Amino acid sequence: MSGIAAKLQHNREKSQGIGSNSHAVKYLNQDFQELRRSCVERRQLFEDDYFDAVPTSLGFNELGPSSYKVRGITWKRPAELCSNPKFIVENATRTDICQGALGDCWLLAAIASLTLNKQVLHRVVPHNQSFEENYAGIFHFEFWQFGEWVDVVVDDRLPTKDGKLLFVHSEVGSEFWSALLEKAYAKLNGCYEALSGGSTTEGFEDFTGGIAERHDLNKADRHLFKIMKKALARGSLLGCSINITSSADSEAVTSRKLVKGHAYSVTGAEQVEYKGGMVQLVRIRNPWGQVEWNGAWSDSSYEWRNVSNADRQRLTNRREDGEFWMSFSDFLHQYSSLEICNLTPDALTDEYTKWKEVEFEESWRRDVSAGGCANYPNTFWMNPQFVIKLDEVDDELDDDEEGCTVIVGLMQKNKRRQRKMGEDLETVGFAVYELPEEFSGKRQVHLKKRFFQQNRSAARSKTFINLREVCNRISLPPGEYLIIPSTFEPNKNGDFYVRVFSEKDADFHEIDDPVECHVEKIDIDEDDISDRFKRLFGHLAGHDVEISAFELLRILNRVVTQREDIKTNGFSLPTCRNMINLLDEDGSGKLGLVEFKILWTKIEKFLDLYKKRDADRSGCMSSTEMRMAVEEAGFLLNNPLHQIIVARYSDSNLTIDFDSFVSCLIRLELLFDTFKTLDKDGDGEIEVKLMEWLNLTLV
């Protein structure tokens, strides 16, 4: 299926609810129920051909097939590692999971927080899986990926070394849900090594579909403890970490037994009475399952002797399990950043106040819609544009401030999966502009360069950064706003997913130019044609007094190859046929005198326009120049159509020569004319049968 057809099919499936919380997409079309039933009937254990027990499933570099780190690794099923394997022992808890040889502590921290919300846990780790009933060596897990839920099937062959699981494992040696979850996530991202290094928010979002925000603890919000406590009560997932200043700092243990550059989970926030006052406490979990804070309020610290017996019994745990309490003030001093994942409305029960959510998928394409940030004013306007309308202010805030709170998230798609192909994250961010009243309510408009030269942004992302997602909480007065997501530099290809969470209902939509044709028809009568042109036509047309596609090809190429002010590889036969299809009134498949004169006039106009838009006199057009020339020729097109034009008509340097330019304009006019002819009632829709479709597309 072509890329365009695949995108159309994806949009149709999404409109039917496929990919929603209740109807996950079957990853690689693997149906868990059907595969398990087949294996049970055949009495065979499942082996996953899409993620086989081979070195390439481990990695591509440090865990690549030729790396010494993969020596001695064997793949074993749980029954080969213990006598009585269990999927989940009793209930999954945050202290179940221990890190292995893979640098994915960010993922483990997210898994640990996941276990605090049973509803969310059971969404990711479906029920009715075990090593007893209907066991066939197959399990499945569900993850959120860029706006849709995906069901991922895996077999239970796990990488081991010296008889032990190599990567994530449970504290209880007979429990395997976390190891299998990690394997499914590795499959989704291409291999295990693709999971090395990351942000806890990425795991948070892929387990919940939520939107995550980051807080710099050096500049903490004065209401942060309240925000944390409220977020935990809502079932939000929280993580924290300590920044490193050099590679030597990575996972270095401080004198207070905190690990730098390590992803921790925040699992609790409480206030206790202490020496006549109230102290704010934060509970934190180290996914290693050991190495705990040894300062104030740690497991065995003296502070616990001065709180009530009830609080002490309720909160303390003297096991070396990686979980500990510390004061909120120490938390701010010791840690660098906090991440909070706000859950989507469909992940929250009715007892919670829910966010309103809107989303869009789009792409940046070089020289078409990848305009870079506002530092590049000549191209910034080309980026995709979205409008949000905020009518209602938030409920009353603590300090009586009024405004509309939104959380804007800009996420790059599929970059982790593409790491083994050398892809890396782009530096991305977004800007927000107040929309003038003259554009209010309009959807078919793409604001151009002049608007951004004359208007300052009302808000923007705190930074442009090479993370999977840039997310910021913004408060704005009621009104309409333009959101421009972009890479930092222009001409960086990428697919992205943008969404907005708002406290109140908000209208959010993409805006773009309309798709219209305003080409002026050339009306020429035979009496208007000069005798000189008639003699020329008679000489060119020959004895049948008509010009065929083959004759037109020779005529045009003889003319254009003599010009030095334009670059051309010569017209193609399909282009000449399109010219004849556009102008052939009598259906002869050839051009008569008047038809040829109209074509000649068109080509002269195209030549003038081409030279006018070739600003650097290079003899060819850039894709940006092409976009403006197409509009001046009478065609209003949206970003997706401009992307198709660049893909179809430009060369490897994304430049367009003269014959490609003419071919594009002729093809566009032919398509618009054909649609108009078939659109009998003018409602913008046509219906064609198979033979009609084939006749239209084959000419």
XYZ file of C-alpha atoms in Angstrom, residues 223-606:
384
model
C 2.537 25.104 45.063
C 4.601 22.075 43.984
C 3.986 19.908 47.059
C 0.253 20.467 46.660
C 0.540 19.682 42.936
C 2.374 16.436 43.740
C -0.092 15.382 46.417
C -3.051 16.127 44.162
C -1.411 14.306 41.243
C -0.781 11.181 43.328
C -4.389 11.220 44.545
C -5.513 11.366 40.899
C -3.422 8.327 40.004
C -0.844 10.343 38.074
C 2.636 8.855 37.641
C 5.595 10.779 39.075
C 9.351 10.395 38.613
C 12.449 12.342 39.654
C 16.183 12.378 38.973
C 19.480 14.059 39.824
C 21.300 15.762 36.959
C 24.842 14.737 36.081
C 27.619 17.069 34.969
C 29.836 14.463 33.282
C 29.714 10.857 32.092
C 31.702 9.905 35.203
C 28.736 11.053 37.308
C 26.335 8.640 35.633
C 24.887 6.340 38.303
C 27.487 7.527 40.816
C 26.276 7.085 44.417
C 26.447 10.145 46.652
C 27.407 10.109 50.331
C 23.677 10.214 51.105
C 23.142 7.061 49.008
C 21.366 8.768 46.132
C 22.253 7.771 42.568
C 23.044 10.508 40.053
C 21.534 10.337 36.582
C 19.160 7.643 37.813
C 15.384 7.560 37.336
C 13.421 7.292 40.593
C 9.671 6.956 41.164
C 7.792 9.269 43.523
C 5.241 7.060 45.272
C 3.844 9.195 48.076
C 3.453 12.672 49.559
C 2.297 13.127 53.161
C 2.337 15.630 56.023
C 3.114 14.531 59.582
C 3.165 16.369 62.894
C 6.737 16.677 64.127
C 7.863 18.544 67.256
C 4.758 20.709 67.296
C 4.828 21.582 63.607
C 3.920 19.980 60.302
C 6.557 18.472 58.015
C 5.999 17.663 54.366
C 7.402 14.278 53.336
C 7.948 12.615 49.959
C 8.280 8.854 49.407
C 10.697 7.772 46.670
C 11.484 4.416 45.099
C 14.846 3.341 43.608
C 14.128 0.788 40.858
C 17.314 -1.067 41.752
C 15.398 -2.360 44.765
C 18.249 -1.258 47.021
C 20.578 1.704 47.769
C 18.452 4.069 49.846
C 18.691 7.634 51.146
C 20.370 7.658 54.564
C 19.558 11.221 55.602
C 16.692 12.696 57.603
C 13.454 10.644 57.504
C 15.208 7.604 56.028
C 14.060 4.171 57.221
C 16.023 4.127 60.474
C 16.445 7.836 61.165
C 15.711 9.306 64.597
C 13.041 11.691 63.202
C 10.506 8.857 63.191
C 10.758 8.657 67.008
C 9.098 12.071 67.267
C 5.940 11.346 65.269
C 2.788 9.633 66.430
C 2.665 5.848 66.605
C -0.122 5.868 64.033
C 1.921 7.861 61.493
C 5.014 5.781 62.161
C 3.193 2.496 61.629
C 1.371 3.837 58.593
C 4.418 5.202 56.793
C 7.608 3.446 57.850
C 9.165 0.397 56.254
C 12.543 -0.702 57.553
C 13.297 -3.125 54.729
C 16.156 -2.427 52.319
C 13.787 -2.466 49.338
C 14.823 0.730 47.573
C 11.915 2.800 48.915
C 12.378 5.608 51.429
C 10.974 8.898 52.789
C 12.674 12.262 52.842
C 11.498 15.772 53.676
C 10.129 17.867 50.846
C 12.819 20.491 51.488
C 15.547 17.821 51.142
C 13.791 16.551 48.027
C 14.053 19.998 46.441
C 17.684 20.293 47.491
C 18.846 16.812 46.467
C 16.945 16.207 43.230
C 17.062 18.245 40.018
C 13.833 17.494 38.179
C 10.355 16.078 38.706
C 8.137 14.568 36.017
C 4.352 14.253 36.350
C 2.233 12.265 33.914
C -1.355 13.564 33.809
C -3.755 10.806 32.834
C -6.197 11.057 29.944
C -9.946 11.272 30.595
C -10.525 7.638 29.576
C -7.925 6.433 32.097
C -9.623 8.121 35.070
C -12.665 6.973 37.004
C -15.596 9.325 37.513
C -14.434 10.324 40.984
C -11.685 12.460 39.454
C -11.865 15.801 37.724
C -10.732 15.082 34.190
C -8.740 17.039 31.667
C -10.230 17.854 28.267
C -8.025 16.437 25.500
C -7.546 17.191 21.790
C -4.878 15.824 19.452
C -3.454 15.936 15.919
C -0.884 14.001 13.888
C 1.188 15.888 11.334
C 4.628 15.974 9.755
C 7.503 18.270 8.878
C 8.834 17.868 5.357
C 11.895 19.548 3.977
C 11.211 22.674 1.880
C 7.457 22.274 2.391
C 6.425 22.220 6.045
C 9.717 22.051 7.983
C 10.220 25.761 8.514
C 12.332 25.693 11.666
C 11.811 28.037 14.630
C 11.070 31.761 14.575
C 14.802 32.472 14.212
C 14.255 31.597 10.549
C 11.568 34.124 9.477
C 11.742 33.250 5.773
C 10.535 29.703 6.400
C 8.939 29.668 9.890
C 5.474 30.362 8.438
C 5.606 27.107 6.443
C 5.242 24.945 9.576
C 1.873 23.272 10.273
C -0.455 25.651 12.135
C -3.090 24.902 14.771
C -5.669 27.110 16.459
C -7.094 26.695 19.965
C -10.073 28.695 21.194
C -10.288 29.220 24.967
C -13.619 30.586 26.201
C -13.864 29.533 29.868
C -11.424 30.466 32.620
C -10.299 27.874 35.168
C -12.122 27.382 38.415
C -10.984 29.816 41.098
C -7.315 29.441 41.968
C -5.676 29.787 45.367
C -4.427 33.288 44.685
C -7.562 34.440 42.842
C -5.787 34.540 39.502
C -7.918 34.042 36.425
C -6.805 32.359 33.248
C -7.169 29.314 31.006
C -4.712 26.533 31.809
C -3.531 24.329 28.959
C -0.806 21.722 28.751
C 0.697 21.573 25.253
C 2.668 18.473 24.288
C 4.716 18.129 21.092
C 5.969 14.584 20.524
C 8.322 13.202 17.865
C 7.165 9.882 16.437
C 9.067 6.587 16.072
C 12.543 7.987 16.799
C 13.480 5.295 19.355
C 12.514 2.570 16.886
C 14.738 4.202 14.254
C 17.850 4.404 16.440
C 19.343 1.246 14.951
C 19.076 2.929 11.528
C 21.121 5.900 12.731
C 18.159 8.214 13.366
C 18.251 10.536 16.344
C 15.869 12.928 18.045
C 15.495 16.382 16.530
C 15.540 19.542 18.633
C 11.890 20.642 18.827
C 9.616 23.182 20.496
C 6.583 25.340 19.836
C 5.398 28.957 19.834
C 1.955 30.386 20.637
C 0.540 33.541 19.013
C -2.640 35.439 19.755
C -4.896 35.192 16.725
C -6.228 38.548 15.422
C -9.994 38.963 15.180
C -9.856 39.071 11.387
C -8.897 35.387 11.374
C -11.342 34.327 14.100
C -13.265 31.176 13.245
C -11.447 30.675 9.948
C -9.980 27.287 9.155
C -8.959 27.672 5.533
C -6.095 30.074 5.967
C -2.377 29.482 6.414
C -0.759 32.572 7.924
C 2.215 33.784 5.951
C 5.565 35.421 6.654
C 4.221 38.964 7.148
C 2.008 37.948 10.100
C 4.955 36.561 12.066
C 7.111 39.566 11.249
C 4.455 41.869 12.702
C 3.390 39.849 15.786
C 5.228 38.629 18.877
C 4.521 35.277 20.461
C 2.205 35.175 23.476
C 3.912 32.073 24.904
C 6.369 29.399 23.853
C 7.904 26.165 25.038
C 10.465 26.759 27.764
C 13.154 25.410 25.500
C 13.850 23.699 22.209
C 15.317 20.329 23.147
C 16.091 16.914 21.664
C 13.608 14.939 23.759
C 10.823 12.750 22.440
C 8.324 15.266 23.822
C 8.364 18.927 24.745
C 5.554 19.704 27.170
C 4.645 22.896 29.004
C 1.813 24.153 31.184
C 0.608 27.586 30.040
C -2.001 29.985 31.388
C -3.579 32.339 28.833
C -6.425 34.884 28.868
C -9.578 33.758 27.050
C -9.239 34.082 23.273
C -8.026 32.320 20.141
C -4.389 31.292 19.787
C -2.174 29.947 17.035
C 0.167 27.084 17.992
C 3.212 26.501 15.749
C 5.201 23.290 16.438
C 8.620 23.171 14.793
C 12.116 21.787 14.769
C 14.775 24.296 15.789
C 16.450 24.321 12.379
C 14.492 24.251 9.114
C 14.409 21.345 6.664
C 14.373 18.565 9.275
C 12.010 15.793 8.233
C 9.903 14.183 10.926
C 6.470 13.021 11.982
C 4.964 14.507 15.110
C 1.954 14.263 17.363
C 0.594 17.361 19.087
C -2.050 17.406 21.805
C -3.514 19.870 24.238
C -4.968 19.198 27.694
C -7.219 21.944 28.996
C -9.090 22.415 32.263
C -12.219 23.518 30.390
C -13.643 22.660 26.982
C -11.573 24.106 24.157
C -11.957 24.085 20.388
C -8.729 22.916 18.734
C -8.180 22.426 15.014
C -5.561 22.577 12.306
C -5.724 25.458 9.848
C -4.402 25.364 6.330
C -4.980 26.962 2.971
C -8.096 25.843 1.090
C -7.780 23.601 -1.964
C -9.033 25.638 -4.886
C -8.324 26.373 -8.544
C -8.564 29.925 -9.860
C -6.802 29.451 -13.172
C -8.088 31.852 -15.787
C -9.208 30.049 -18.913
C -7.558 31.203 -22.142
C -10.219 31.981 -24.730
C -8.794 32.134 -28.267
C -10.657 32.158 -31.562
C -9.054 31.029 -34.816
C -9.425 34.575 -36.150
C -7.220 35.797 -33.284
C -4.274 33.671 -34.442
C -1.680 35.377 -36.602
C -0.861 34.121 -40.090
C 2.742 33.581 -39.017
C 1.654 31.215 -36.229
C -0.720 29.405 -38.626
C 2.139 28.806 -41.063
C 4.332 27.559 -38.197
C 1.592 25.200 -37.042
C 1.070 23.857 -40.570
C 4.776 23.132 -40.830
C 4.875 21.366 -37.458
C 1.602 19.462 -37.753
C 2.209 17.783 -41.084
C -0.352 16.342 -43.504
C -3.038 15.538 -40.841
C -2.966 19.164 -39.592
C -2.906 17.969 -35.946
C -0.118 17.519 -33.421
C 0.192 14.188 -31.608
C 1.909 13.609 -28.256
C 5.041 12.376 -30.066
C 5.152 15.437 -32.310
C 4.546 17.719 -29.305
C 7.434 16.079 -27.465
C 9.849 16.847 -30.318
C 8.575 20.418 -30.735
C 8.813 21.411 -27.063
C 12.178 19.795 -26.432
C 13.639 21.431 -29.534
C 12.594 24.826 -28.096
C 13.522 24.460 -24.411
C 16.920 22.865 -24.986
C 18.012 26.013 -26.825
C 17.381 28.239 -23.811
C 20.202 29.019 -21.402
C 18.138 30.809 -18.732
C 16.306 27.689 -17.545
C 17.395 24.210 -16.549
C 15.525 21.318 -18.074
C 15.940 17.641 -18.802
C 13.330 17.904 -21.535
C 9.653 17.137 -21.434
C 8.479 13.564 -21.046
C 5.920 11.768 -23.157
C 3.455 11.431 -20.218
C 3.612 15.225 -19.724
C 2.849 15.807 -23.387
C -0.078 13.422 -23.164
C -1.392 15.338 -20.149
C -1.188 18.560 -22.162
C -3.247 17.015 -24.914
C -5.766 15.535 -22.443
C -6.232 18.979 -20.906
C -6.902 20.781 -24.204
C -8.255 18.122 -26.571
C -11.861 19.247 -27.126
C -12.887 16.754 -29.821
C -11.355 13.622 -28.309
C -8.980 13.006 -31.234
C -5.986 12.575 -28.933
C -4.244 15.355 -30.865
C -4.116 19.153 -30.836
C -5.606 21.281 -33.577
C -4.583 24.846 -34.375
C -6.590 26.623 -31.651
C -5.752 24.002 -29.019
C -2.047 24.248 -29.837
C -2.190 28.065 -29.657
C -3.785 27.877 -26.188
C -1.079 25.463 -25.045
C 1.662 27.689 -26.472
C 0.190 30.693 -24.632
C 0.096 28.711 -21.388
C 3.714 27.663 -21.730
C 4.779 31.265 -22.369
C 2.964 32.333 -19.175
C 4.561 29.460 -17.271
